[in-house]
Each structure stands twice: as C-alpha cells, then as structure tokens.
XYZ file of C-alpha atoms in Angstrom:
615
model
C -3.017 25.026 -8.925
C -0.573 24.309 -5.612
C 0.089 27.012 -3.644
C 3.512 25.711 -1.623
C 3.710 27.111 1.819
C 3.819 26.650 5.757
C 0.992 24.519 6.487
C -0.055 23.129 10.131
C 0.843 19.942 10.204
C 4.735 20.315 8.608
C 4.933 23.368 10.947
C 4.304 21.174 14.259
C 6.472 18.300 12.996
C 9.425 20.948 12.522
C 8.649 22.960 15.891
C 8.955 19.209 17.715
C 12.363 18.394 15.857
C 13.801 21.996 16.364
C 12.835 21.907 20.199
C 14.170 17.965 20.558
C 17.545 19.525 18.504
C 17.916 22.286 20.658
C 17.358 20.608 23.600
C 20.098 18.300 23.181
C 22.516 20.821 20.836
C 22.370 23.553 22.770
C 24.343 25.600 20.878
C 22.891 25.515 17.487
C 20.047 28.061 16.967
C 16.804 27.373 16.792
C 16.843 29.142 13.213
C 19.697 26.839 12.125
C 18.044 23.872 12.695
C 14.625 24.634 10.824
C 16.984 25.823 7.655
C 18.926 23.295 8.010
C 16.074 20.245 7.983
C 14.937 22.204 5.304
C 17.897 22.094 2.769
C 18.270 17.965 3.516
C 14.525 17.344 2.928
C 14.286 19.425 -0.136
C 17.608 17.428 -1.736
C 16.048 14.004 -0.803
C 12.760 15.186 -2.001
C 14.202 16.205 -5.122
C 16.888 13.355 -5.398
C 13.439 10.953 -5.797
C 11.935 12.959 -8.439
C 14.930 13.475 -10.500
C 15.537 9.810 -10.605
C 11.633 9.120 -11.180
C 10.446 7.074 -7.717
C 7.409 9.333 -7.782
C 5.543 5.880 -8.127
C 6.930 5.283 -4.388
C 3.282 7.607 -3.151
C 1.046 5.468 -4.982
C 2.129 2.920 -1.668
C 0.438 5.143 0.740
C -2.996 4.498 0.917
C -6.102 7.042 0.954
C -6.663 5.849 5.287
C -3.112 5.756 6.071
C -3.477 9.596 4.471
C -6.460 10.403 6.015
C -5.403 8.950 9.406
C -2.782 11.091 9.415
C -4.197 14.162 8.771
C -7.308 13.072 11.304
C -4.523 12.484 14.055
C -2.281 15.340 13.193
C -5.447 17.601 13.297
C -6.292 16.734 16.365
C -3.087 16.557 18.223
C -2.458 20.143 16.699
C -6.280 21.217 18.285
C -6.276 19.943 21.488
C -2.247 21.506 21.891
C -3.882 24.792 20.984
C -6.839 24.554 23.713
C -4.577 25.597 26.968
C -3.475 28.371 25.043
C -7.478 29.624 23.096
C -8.165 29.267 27.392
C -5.609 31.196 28.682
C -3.983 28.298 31.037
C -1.115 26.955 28.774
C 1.872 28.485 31.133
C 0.727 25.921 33.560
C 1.500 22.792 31.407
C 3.381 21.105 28.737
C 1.791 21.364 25.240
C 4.718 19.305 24.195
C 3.429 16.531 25.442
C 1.504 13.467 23.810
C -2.149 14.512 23.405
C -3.871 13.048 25.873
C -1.662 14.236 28.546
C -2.180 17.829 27.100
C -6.135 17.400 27.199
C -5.940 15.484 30.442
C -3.747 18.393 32.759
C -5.525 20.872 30.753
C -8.764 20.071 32.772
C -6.951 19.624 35.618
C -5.604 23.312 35.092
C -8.716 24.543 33.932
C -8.997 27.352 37.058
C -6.092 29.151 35.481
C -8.147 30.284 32.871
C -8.181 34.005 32.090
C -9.691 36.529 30.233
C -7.927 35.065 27.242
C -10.629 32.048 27.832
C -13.131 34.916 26.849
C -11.299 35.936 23.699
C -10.456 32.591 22.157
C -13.725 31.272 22.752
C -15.993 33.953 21.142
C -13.345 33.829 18.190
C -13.623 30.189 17.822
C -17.169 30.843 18.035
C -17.536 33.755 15.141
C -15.098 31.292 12.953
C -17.378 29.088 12.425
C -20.953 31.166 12.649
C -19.273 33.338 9.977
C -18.587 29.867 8.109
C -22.895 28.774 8.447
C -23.841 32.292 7.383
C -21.801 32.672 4.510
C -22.544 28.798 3.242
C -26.031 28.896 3.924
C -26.646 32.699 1.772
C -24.498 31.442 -0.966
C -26.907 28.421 -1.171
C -29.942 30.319 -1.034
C -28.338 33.240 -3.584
C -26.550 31.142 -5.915
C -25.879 34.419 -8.194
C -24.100 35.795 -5.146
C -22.697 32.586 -3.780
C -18.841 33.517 -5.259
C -18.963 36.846 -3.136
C -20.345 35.047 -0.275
C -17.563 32.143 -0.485
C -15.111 35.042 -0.571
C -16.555 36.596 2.783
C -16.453 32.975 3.844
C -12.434 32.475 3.574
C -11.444 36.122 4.679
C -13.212 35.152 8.159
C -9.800 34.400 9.528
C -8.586 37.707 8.112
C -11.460 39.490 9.517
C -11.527 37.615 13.610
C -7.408 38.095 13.665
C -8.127 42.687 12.732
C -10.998 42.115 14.965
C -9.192 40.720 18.036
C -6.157 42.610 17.530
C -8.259 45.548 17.805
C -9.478 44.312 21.334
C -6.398 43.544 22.812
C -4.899 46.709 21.524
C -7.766 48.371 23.470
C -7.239 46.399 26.553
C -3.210 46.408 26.624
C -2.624 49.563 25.063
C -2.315 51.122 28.685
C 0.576 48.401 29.964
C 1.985 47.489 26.993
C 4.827 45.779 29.064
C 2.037 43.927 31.369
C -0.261 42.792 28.848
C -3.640 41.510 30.901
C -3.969 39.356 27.695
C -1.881 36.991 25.873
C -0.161 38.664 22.814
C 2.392 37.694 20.266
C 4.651 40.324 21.105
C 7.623 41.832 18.878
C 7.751 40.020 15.580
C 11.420 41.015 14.048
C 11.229 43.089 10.644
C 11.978 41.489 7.780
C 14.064 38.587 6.259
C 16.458 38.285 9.315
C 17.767 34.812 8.580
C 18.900 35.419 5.215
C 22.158 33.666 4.092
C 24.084 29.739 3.188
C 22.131 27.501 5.499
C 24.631 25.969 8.100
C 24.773 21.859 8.500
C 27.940 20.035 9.997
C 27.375 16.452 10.487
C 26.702 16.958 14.243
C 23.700 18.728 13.220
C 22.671 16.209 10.798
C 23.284 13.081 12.969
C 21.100 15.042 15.427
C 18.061 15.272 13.230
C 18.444 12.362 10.606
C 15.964 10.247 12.235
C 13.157 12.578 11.470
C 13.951 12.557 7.920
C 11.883 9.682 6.873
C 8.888 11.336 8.833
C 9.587 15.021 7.243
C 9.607 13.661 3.556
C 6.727 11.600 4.086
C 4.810 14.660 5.182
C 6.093 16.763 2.534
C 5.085 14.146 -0.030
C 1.590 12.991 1.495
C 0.077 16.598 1.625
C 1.181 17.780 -1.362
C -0.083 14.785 -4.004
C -3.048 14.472 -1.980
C -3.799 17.896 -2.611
C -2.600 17.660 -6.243
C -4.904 14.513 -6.425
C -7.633 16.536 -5.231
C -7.180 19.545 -7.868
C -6.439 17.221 -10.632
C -9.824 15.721 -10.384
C -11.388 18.900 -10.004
C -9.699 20.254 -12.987
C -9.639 17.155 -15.006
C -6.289 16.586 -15.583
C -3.693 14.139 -14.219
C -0.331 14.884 -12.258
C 2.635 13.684 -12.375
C 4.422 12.709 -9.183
C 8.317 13.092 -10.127
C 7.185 16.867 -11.074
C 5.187 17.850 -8.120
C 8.596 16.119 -5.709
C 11.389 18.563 -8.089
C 8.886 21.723 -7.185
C 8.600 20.637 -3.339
C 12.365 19.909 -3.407
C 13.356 23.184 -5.332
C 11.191 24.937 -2.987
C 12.709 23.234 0.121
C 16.099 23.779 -1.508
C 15.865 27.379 -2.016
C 14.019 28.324 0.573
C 16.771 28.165 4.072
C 18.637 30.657 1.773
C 15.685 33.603 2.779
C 15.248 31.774 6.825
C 12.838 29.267 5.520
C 11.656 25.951 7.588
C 10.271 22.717 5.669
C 7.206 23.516 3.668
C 4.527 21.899 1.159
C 1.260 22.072 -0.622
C -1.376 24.151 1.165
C -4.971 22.933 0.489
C -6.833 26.224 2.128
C -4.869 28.624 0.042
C -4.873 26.078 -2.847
C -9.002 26.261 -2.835
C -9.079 29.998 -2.638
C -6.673 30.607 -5.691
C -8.714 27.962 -7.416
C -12.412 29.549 -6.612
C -10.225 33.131 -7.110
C -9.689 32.062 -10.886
C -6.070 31.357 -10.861
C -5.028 29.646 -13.946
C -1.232 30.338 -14.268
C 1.806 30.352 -11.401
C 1.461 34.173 -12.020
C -0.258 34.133 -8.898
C 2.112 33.465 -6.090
C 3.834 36.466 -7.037
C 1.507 38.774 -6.185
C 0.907 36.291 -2.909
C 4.690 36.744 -2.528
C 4.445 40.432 -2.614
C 1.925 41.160 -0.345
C 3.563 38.826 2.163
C 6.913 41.083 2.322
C 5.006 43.735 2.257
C 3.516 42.112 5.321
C 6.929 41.516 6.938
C 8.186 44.464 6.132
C 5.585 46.950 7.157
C 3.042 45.645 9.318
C 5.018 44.162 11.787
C 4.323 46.377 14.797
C 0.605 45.422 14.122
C 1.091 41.596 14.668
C 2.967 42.875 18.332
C -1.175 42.955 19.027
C -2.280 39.845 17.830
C -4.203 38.229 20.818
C -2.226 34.684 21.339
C -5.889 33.139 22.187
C -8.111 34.168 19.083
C -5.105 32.751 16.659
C -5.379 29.451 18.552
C -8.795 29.879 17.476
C -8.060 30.098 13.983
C -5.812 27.109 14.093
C -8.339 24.863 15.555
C -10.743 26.275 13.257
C -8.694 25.571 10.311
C -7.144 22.520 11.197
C -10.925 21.253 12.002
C -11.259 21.154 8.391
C -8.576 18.193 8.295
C -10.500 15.693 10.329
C -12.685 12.865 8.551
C -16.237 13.462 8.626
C -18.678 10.448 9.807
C -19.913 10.022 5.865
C -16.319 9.405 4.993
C -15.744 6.868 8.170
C -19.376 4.701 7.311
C -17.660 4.778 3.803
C -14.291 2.942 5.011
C -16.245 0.591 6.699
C -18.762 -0.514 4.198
C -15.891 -0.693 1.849
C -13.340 -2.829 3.791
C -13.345 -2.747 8.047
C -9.920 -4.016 7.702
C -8.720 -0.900 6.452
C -11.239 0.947 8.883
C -9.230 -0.463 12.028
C -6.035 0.720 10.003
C -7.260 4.471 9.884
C -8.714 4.023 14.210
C -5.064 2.569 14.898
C -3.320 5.515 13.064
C -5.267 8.050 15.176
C -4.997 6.219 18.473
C -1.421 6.175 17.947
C -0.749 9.884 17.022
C -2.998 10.948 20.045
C -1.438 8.380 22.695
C 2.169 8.997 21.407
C 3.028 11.391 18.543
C 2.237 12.436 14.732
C 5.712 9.889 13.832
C 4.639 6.848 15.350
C 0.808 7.387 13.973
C 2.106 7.471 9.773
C 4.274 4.580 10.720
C 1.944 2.485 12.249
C -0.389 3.363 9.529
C 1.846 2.887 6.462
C 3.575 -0.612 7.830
C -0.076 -2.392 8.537
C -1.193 -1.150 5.424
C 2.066 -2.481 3.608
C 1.522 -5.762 5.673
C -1.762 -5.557 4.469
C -0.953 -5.418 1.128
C 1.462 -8.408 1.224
C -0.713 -10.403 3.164
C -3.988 -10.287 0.268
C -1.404 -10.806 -2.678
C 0.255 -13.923 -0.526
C -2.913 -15.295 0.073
C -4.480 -14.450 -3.168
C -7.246 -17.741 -4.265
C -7.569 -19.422 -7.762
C -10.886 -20.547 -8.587
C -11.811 -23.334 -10.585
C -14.054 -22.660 -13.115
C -16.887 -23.899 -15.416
C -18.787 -22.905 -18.451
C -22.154 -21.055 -18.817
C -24.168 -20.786 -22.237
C -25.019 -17.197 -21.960
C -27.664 -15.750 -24.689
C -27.538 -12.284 -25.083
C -31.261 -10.638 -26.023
C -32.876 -7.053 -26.142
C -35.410 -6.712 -24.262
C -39.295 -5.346 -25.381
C -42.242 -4.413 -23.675
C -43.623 -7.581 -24.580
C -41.533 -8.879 -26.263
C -37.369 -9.710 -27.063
C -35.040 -10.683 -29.598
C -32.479 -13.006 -29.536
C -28.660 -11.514 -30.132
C -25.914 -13.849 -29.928
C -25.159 -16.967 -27.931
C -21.629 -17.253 -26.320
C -19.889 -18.893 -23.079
C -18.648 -17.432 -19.975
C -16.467 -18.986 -17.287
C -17.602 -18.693 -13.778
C -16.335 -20.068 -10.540
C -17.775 -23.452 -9.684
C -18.183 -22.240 -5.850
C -19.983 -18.880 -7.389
C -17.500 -17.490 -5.506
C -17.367 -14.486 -7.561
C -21.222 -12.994 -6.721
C -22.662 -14.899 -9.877
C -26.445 -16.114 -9.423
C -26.240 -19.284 -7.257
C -29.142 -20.955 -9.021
C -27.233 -21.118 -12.605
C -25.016 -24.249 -11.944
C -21.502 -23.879 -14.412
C -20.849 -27.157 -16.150
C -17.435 -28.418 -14.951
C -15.024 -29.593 -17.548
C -14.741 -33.371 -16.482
C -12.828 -36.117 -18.018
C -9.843 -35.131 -15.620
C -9.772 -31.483 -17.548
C -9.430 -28.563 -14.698
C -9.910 -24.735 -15.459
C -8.222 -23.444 -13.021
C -7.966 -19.188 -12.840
C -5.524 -17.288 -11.448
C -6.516 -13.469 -10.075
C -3.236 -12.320 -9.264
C -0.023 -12.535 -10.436
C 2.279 -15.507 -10.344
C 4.830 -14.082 -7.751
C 6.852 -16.101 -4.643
C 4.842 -14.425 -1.923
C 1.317 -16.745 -3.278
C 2.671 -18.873 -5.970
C 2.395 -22.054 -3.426
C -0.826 -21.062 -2.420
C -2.051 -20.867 -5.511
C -0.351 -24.496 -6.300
C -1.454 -25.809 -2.749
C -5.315 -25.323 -4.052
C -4.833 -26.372 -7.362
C -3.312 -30.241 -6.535
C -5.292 -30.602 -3.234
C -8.409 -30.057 -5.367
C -7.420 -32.525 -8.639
C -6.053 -35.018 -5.954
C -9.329 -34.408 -4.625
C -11.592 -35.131 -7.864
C -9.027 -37.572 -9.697
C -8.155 -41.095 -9.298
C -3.980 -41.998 -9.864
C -2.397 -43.100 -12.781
C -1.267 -46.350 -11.616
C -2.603 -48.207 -8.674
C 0.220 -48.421 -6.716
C 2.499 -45.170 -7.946
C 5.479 -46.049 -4.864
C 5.811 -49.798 -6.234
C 6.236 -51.008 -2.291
C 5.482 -50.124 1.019
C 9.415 -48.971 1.675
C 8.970 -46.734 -1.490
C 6.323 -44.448 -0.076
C 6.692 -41.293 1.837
C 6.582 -42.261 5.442
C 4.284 -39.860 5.982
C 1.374 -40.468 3.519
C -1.789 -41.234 4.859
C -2.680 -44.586 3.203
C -2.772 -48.102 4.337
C 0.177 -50.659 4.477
C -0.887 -52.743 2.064
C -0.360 -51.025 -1.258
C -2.915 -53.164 -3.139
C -5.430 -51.470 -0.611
C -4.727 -48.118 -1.110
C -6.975 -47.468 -4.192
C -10.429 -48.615 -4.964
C -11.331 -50.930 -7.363
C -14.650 -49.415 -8.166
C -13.259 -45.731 -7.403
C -15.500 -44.083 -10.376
C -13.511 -40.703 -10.257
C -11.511 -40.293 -13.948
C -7.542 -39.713 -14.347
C -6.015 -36.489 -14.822
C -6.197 -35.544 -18.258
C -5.655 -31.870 -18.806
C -4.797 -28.725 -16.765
C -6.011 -24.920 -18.333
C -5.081 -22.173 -16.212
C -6.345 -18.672 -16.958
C -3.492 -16.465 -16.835
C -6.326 -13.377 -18.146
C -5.774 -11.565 -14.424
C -1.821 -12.482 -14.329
C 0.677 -9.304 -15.010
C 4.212 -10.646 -13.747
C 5.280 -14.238 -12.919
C 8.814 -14.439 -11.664
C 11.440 -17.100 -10.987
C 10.124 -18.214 -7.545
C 6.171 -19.121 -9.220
C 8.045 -20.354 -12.941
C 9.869 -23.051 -10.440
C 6.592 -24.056 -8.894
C 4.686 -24.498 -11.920
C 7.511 -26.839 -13.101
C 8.053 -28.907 -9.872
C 3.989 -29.310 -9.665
C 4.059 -30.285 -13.371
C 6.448 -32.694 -12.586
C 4.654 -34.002 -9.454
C 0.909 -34.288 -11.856
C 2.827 -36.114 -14.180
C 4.204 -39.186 -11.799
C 0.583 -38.983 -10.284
C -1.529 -39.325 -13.436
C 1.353 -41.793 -14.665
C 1.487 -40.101 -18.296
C 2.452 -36.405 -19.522
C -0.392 -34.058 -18.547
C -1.264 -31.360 -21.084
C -0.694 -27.332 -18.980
C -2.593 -24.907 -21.198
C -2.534 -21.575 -20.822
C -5.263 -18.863 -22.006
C -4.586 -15.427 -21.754
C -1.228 -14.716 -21.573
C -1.303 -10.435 -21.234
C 2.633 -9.734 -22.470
C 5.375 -11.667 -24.328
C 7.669 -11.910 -20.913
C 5.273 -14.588 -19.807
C 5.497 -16.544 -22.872
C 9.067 -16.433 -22.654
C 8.966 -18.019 -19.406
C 6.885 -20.361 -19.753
C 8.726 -21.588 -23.607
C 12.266 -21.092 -21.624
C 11.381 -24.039 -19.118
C 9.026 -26.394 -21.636
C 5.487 -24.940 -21.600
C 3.010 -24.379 -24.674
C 4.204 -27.171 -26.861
C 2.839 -30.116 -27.456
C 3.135 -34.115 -28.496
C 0.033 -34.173 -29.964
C -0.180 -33.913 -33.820
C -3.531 -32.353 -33.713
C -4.827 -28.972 -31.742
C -7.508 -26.092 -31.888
C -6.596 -22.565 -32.856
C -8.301 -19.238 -33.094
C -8.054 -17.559 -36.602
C -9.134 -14.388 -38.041
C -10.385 -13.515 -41.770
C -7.940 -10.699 -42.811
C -9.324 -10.765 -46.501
C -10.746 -7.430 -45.848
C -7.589 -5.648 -44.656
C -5.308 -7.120 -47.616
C -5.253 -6.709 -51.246
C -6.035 -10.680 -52.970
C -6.188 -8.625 -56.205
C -8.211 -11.096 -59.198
C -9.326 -13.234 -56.551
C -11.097 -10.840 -54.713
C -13.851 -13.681 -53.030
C -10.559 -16.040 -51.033
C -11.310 -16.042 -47.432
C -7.429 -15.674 -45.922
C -7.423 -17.278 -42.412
C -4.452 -16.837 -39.950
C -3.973 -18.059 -36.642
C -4.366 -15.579 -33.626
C -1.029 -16.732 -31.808
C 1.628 -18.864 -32.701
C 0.873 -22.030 -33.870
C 4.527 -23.224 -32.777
C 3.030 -23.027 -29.324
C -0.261 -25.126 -29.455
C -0.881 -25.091 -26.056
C -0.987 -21.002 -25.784
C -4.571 -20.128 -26.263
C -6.283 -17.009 -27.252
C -9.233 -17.353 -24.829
C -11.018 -20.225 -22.554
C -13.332 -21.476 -25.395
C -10.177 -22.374 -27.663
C -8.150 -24.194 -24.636
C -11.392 -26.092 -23.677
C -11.804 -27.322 -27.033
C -8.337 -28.338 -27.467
C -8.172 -30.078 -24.055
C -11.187 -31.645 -25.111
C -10.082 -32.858 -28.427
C -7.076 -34.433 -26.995
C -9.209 -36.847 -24.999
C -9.222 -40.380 -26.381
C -11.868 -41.005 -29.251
C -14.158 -43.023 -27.168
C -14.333 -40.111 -24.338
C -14.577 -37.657 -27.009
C -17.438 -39.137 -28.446
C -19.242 -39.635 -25.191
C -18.927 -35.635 -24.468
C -20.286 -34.562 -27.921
C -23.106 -36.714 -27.279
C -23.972 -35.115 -24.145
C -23.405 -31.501 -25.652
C -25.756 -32.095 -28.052
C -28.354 -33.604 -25.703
C-alpha cells in the first residue's frame, strides 16, 4: 500500500542538517551531505530490521506521534508564510518558529504581489477541497470522480499559477516581478558512490537518532493506518528492510532521506492499487518529469507552492475531536502531546520528539513502578436470563472484587473478606524491580494493619527491638490483651494479571515471606492462583514456593472419561488434577486457593466459617 518518497517533514529535517553541515564544512556539497545522511540512515534502519528490533516502535506512543507531526506541521507552515507573502528575503526562516511568525509581522510591509498569488492559491486549495467533498457527498455514485478532482487540486493551482507568472515574467525573464523557482537542472545530475569520510560523519552523527526516528514514525504510522483499513496486520522488521533498502539505494541516483508518504499512499489506495506494480509507472512519469518538463518548473510561482505546502501539511495537524479525545482518555498524556508542540515551535522539530518520547518513557516507568495490588473479596454472583416478566435462573458462581471497589464495581454490593488471617491479595502488573516493593509495601502495611502478632513480645527485650519501632518501652505493653484482631494465617496472591517476575521481585517475595513468618510466629501458607507460564513456576519452586507441610489440600480436577477410551467399563468417571499435585499450593483459580487456605485453618475455626456460610 506505501508509497516511499520525499515527504515534508523528513525533507525539512534534512534541509536543517545539510545547511548546519555546510555551514560548518564548507567544503562538502550540499548534495554530498543529503546522500550521504541518506546511505547511514538507510544501513541503521535496515541493521534494526534485519536483526528484528522492529518491536523498538511499539515504544512510541500514538501523542508522542501525533505531537510530532502537529509541531512539525506547523513549524513547516508558518516557515512557508514569509515566502506564500512575498517578504521572506527580509528574514530568517531558519529560525525557531516563533521568531519566524514574530519578524514576519514585523516585515509584513515588504509584501509583494507574490502576497496576491499565494493567498488566492491557498485560498482555491482548500475551496476546491469543500466543493469536491461536499458533491461527492451529495452524489455518492460520482463521489470516486469527485475525490479524484479533489487530490489533483494541487496539480491543477501549481499549471494554474505557473501560467500567471509565465504571463507576468515572460517579458523580464531575468527580473522576474514575482518569485519563481528558476532553472531546475535536467535530469539525474547526482548520480554515482555516495561520498562519506568520517569528517562528514562526525559532522552529522548527532542527527541520526532524530533522522531514524522520523523515518520510522511516519512510515508504521502510515502502515498502521492502511493495515486497518485493509484488514491486515504489518510487520515492523519488514516495513524498516524496505525504508532501509530504499534509503540504501537511493544516494546512488542523488537521493536525500526518504519514507512513507500518507497523501500519495491514500490516492494509490482510493486509485485501486493492489500490487507494488504501481510505483513503476509513478517512477516513470517522474523521469519523464525530470527529464522533459524541466523548463516548465523555471515558472513555478515560489508563493502558490508555499501554498500547497501549507495546504498539505495542514492535513498533519490534530483536529479538536482528536484533542477532547486525549483528554477524556488520560490528561496526563494530553500535557505530553501540548509539551511536544510547545517545544518544536519554541525550539526545533529535534527537541519536540525528544521531549515527547522521554516523558512518555518516564511515563511509562513511572505507572508500572507504582503499579497497586488490591485486596480482594468474594461475591456470589447468579447468572439469569432475563424475560419480559419474567427470568430464569442460570448458574451460580463467585467473583473476586476489590474490597475498596476500587475497580468501578457497584459500591452497594459489599465483597466478603476472607478473614481468619487469610488475605487475597491481586497483583495487576508484573512482578518486576521497578514496583515489586510497592507492591510488598501495601501488602504487609495492610496485614500488619488487620492482624495481631504471633507472639506477644516477638523482640524478647527492649535492647532486642529495632530502635526505631514505634511501640512503648515496656514490651509487656506493646500488645493488647483484648486486641480481637486474628493471627496471620494464610496469604493468596493472584498472579492472573502477572506476565514476568524477575530476580529483583523473586528476592522480595522471599525476604517478606521470611519477615510474615517471624511476625505471625509460625510458617505462613503463600498460595498462588493463576500462574500464566511455566517460568513463573520455576521461580517460585527454585526458591521454596507451592509446597506444602500440610498432609491435606484442595485441587481442581477434570472428568476426561469422554476424551479416553475405558473400553468394558465404559460408565468410570476418570478424574485428574488440573496442575501438579506435587505443588499443592499452585492453584488453578481463586475458588480452589480459598478453599484450601480455608481448609488449613484449625478444626474449630473451620467449623465456625462453614457455619456462617451456610447461614
């Protein structure tokens, strides 16, 4: 679907690092340079997808994207408006934005006739555009004809204008009244082994980073985009070897950096385009372009193709629909996409992805470091179907749901908590260093919280204690008599929403295990339910988790009489356990690690809890 070619934004980014090269390397050309970013980009770009790191643009989130392309749009717009009014010899459109837009008023009585051209172009751009959308509404048999009128408006303003300014330069062709774009050479004139030393390199290797990033933003967006569209999915080490090949190649025929281009993209795709056929025809009629009509560009009126630039590069900035969306969805992010833009207009396109990219990162690391485990409690659910008047009952089953309903759930269904010292405790993240003693930090400060010590007196005497702990100096004071609150019994943690748990988060569950034990004064039972892959069990067996003192347990088995041959005896129920019955303290689901917690209770407490069930 891609179409790979010069597109606005990479064409500004490599017009800034050729001018910064040149400026300091005088004696490189300016052609050099371009080819010469080109070749590195395309062999880093490909270097990634040949060794698979296409995951590596799944960390570059949708307003980090669309901040960039907001900023870069407009930076590239309001550079263009000295030159759509005619006034642009009189200040530097190299400049960060603001500056430009600021001296350009300042300027603004050095406008010309070009002022007349660019803004009547500008002006038929997008009239052309509301005609041509509104008729294809209101003939939807017609509307493909009409979208085709629609993206040949460029086409049609640039033979329009060049016409004009033919007519009113044709007399002084040396001393044009009217910006023009002059002699354009003939040809491929750059043709040849790209040239790169490692002055050159050195000179431009700090827009590297920037240049790939581009390359690789654009293009998956815009792959993203079509894949949708199309219904298929891409795959990201494929789409970096075609940007690299292309970037590789391409210094060999003059080439600068270049990438996906969504507005040719969408008219090959509303064209009918189905195979790569396509871009050689495109390719055709552009060196027939280069190599035939070039003394018809000399006419091309400077200010009417700075009105197609804003016009098309209008198309890059996020709509108001788009921005209410952000916000609703998370303002966090919203301020992320307002400091990307600030920053590209203020300073330049480079600093804008980076600002945008590292707060989003930081972002990122900050919600999985701080990432909360809830403590949970069961619901008695009953599943019905509804009538008119009427409904049937289905099945009855239990849910878990956060105690604090921190979750959304209805706040006037109260879950019953476990008791007995028995804590449910889930986990919505994975187990990793950056929020495994976060996770732990909530988990003791609440069972501290809700349970009463093992012993009295766990530090013996008053020189045993830590000489920090908040308690008073007589030990024999320090707990209750009547304190009603029961010992820690049990731990379950819901490992359902846990991936990955590495080193860091194993030692943490051990060290708190160790710490519950000394407090409760006895060996506290860790079950785990949901354990997604065998590297967590692994763990977890490798340092003394999921096994068990007790000589009694609950497991979840399955019937597989109906999958097996039990040949005379054709009625036997077979019954085998879920998981491995070596490791009693694994559990298939909640239900089956509640039960088991709750069997393991003395008899007397046991008792007392079936009782109340029943009740």
């Amino acid at each position: 679907d891609i179409t790979i070619g010069p597109v606005a934004v990479m064409s500004a980014l490599t017009g800034s690092v050729v001018e910064t090269v040149h400026k300091d390397y005088p004696g490189y050309e300016l052609h050099v340079v371009a080819s010469a970013l080109s070749l590195v980009s395309g062999c880093i770009v490909f270097a990634l997808g040949m060794f698979r790191l296409g995951f590596i643009v799944e960390f570059i989130p949708l307003p980090a994207l669309a901040a960039f392309m907001t900023g870069s749009a407009l930076s590239i717009a309001m550079g263009q408006i000295p030159t759509l009014m005619g006034n642009n010899k009189y200040l530097d459109t190299r400049a960060p934005t603001y500056l430009v837009f600021g001296n350009f008023w300042k300027q603004i009585s050095h406008c010309n006739l070009n002022a007349a051209l660019g803004l009547t172009s500008l002006f038929l751009l997008y009239f052309i555009r509301f005609i041509c959308t509104r008729a294809g509404k209101r003939f939807p048999k017609r509307e493909k004809l009409f979208f085709f009128f629609n993206t040949l408006r460029a086409v049609f303003i640039i033979l329009l204008y060049i016409l004009i300014s033919w007519l009113i330069n044709r007399h002084d062709r040396d001393h044009p009244r009217t910006a023009i774009l002059g002699t354009v050479p003939r040809g491929l004139q750059n043709m040849g082994v790209p040239y790169i030393d490692s002055t050159l390199l050195s000179a431009f290797a700090s827009y590297l980073p920037l240049t790939v990033i581009v390359l690789l933003i654009e293009h998956v967006a815009i792959a993203k985009s079509f894949g949708r569209i199309n219904n298929y999915a891409i795959d990201p080490n494929q789409e970096m070897i075609a940007i690299g090949v292309t970037n590789i190649f391409g210094p060999f025929f003059g080439a600068y950096p270049t990438t996906g281009s969504f507005s040719r993209t969408a008219i090959k795709s509303k064209a009918g385009v189905r195979t790569p056929l396509a871009d050689v025809v495109s390719g055709s009629v552009i060196i027939l372009g280069i190599y035939a009509l070039t003394e018809l560009f000399y006419w091309i009126s400077q200010a009417s193709l700075a009105a197609v630039i804003i016009h098309a590069v209008g198309d890059l900035i996020v709509g108001p629909t788009t921005l209410k969306s952000f916000w609703q969805v998370n303002p966090i992010e919203f301020f992320i996409f307002w400091a990307g833009v600030l920053v590209t207009i203020f300073s330049n396109i480079e600093y804008g992805i980076y600002v945008t990219i590292i707060s989003s990162g930081a972002l990122l690391l900050f919600r999985i470091a701080k990432a909360r485990g809830q403590f949970v409690g069961r619901v008695i659910i009953q599943q019905v179907k509804l009538f008119a008047d009427d409904y049937e009952h289905l099945t009855t089953r239990n849910i878990y749901v956060p105690l604090d309903h921190s979750d959304g759930s209805n706040p006037t269904i109260i879950p019953i908590s476990p008791g007995n010292g028995i804590f449910i405790y889930r986990l919505n993240e994975s187990f990793l260093y950056p929020n495994a003693n976060h996770y732990i930090e909530l988990l003791v400060e609440q069972i501290f919280r809700e349970t009463k010590p093992g012993k009295r007196n766990p530090y013996g005497s008053l020189g045993e204690q830590p000489w920090n702990l908040k308690t008073s100096r007589h030990p024999e004071r320090n707990q209750q008599k009547d304190d009603s609150r029961p010992c820690l019994h049990a731990l379950i943690l819901d490992f359902t929403g846990v991936a990955h748990l590495d080193i860091t988060g194993l030692q943490n569950l051990v060290d708190v295990r160790r710490q519950l034990d000394r407090y409760a004064n006895k060996k506290v039972n860790w079950h785990f339910a949901g354990l997604s892959n065998p590297w967590l069990k692994r763990a977890l067996v490798s340092v003394g988790f999921g096994s068990s003192e007790e000589g009694h347990t609950v497991f979840s088995v399955a019937n597989i009489h109906d999958h097996i041959d039990c040949g005379e005896n054709d009625n036997a129920v077979v019954l085998v356990p879920i998981l491995d019955i070596n490791r009693p303290l694994f559990h298939a689901d909640l239900d089956e690690a509640y039960e088991a917690a709750i069997t393991s209770l003395p008899a007397k407490e046991t008792a007392a809890i079936f009782n109340n069930s029943n009740a």
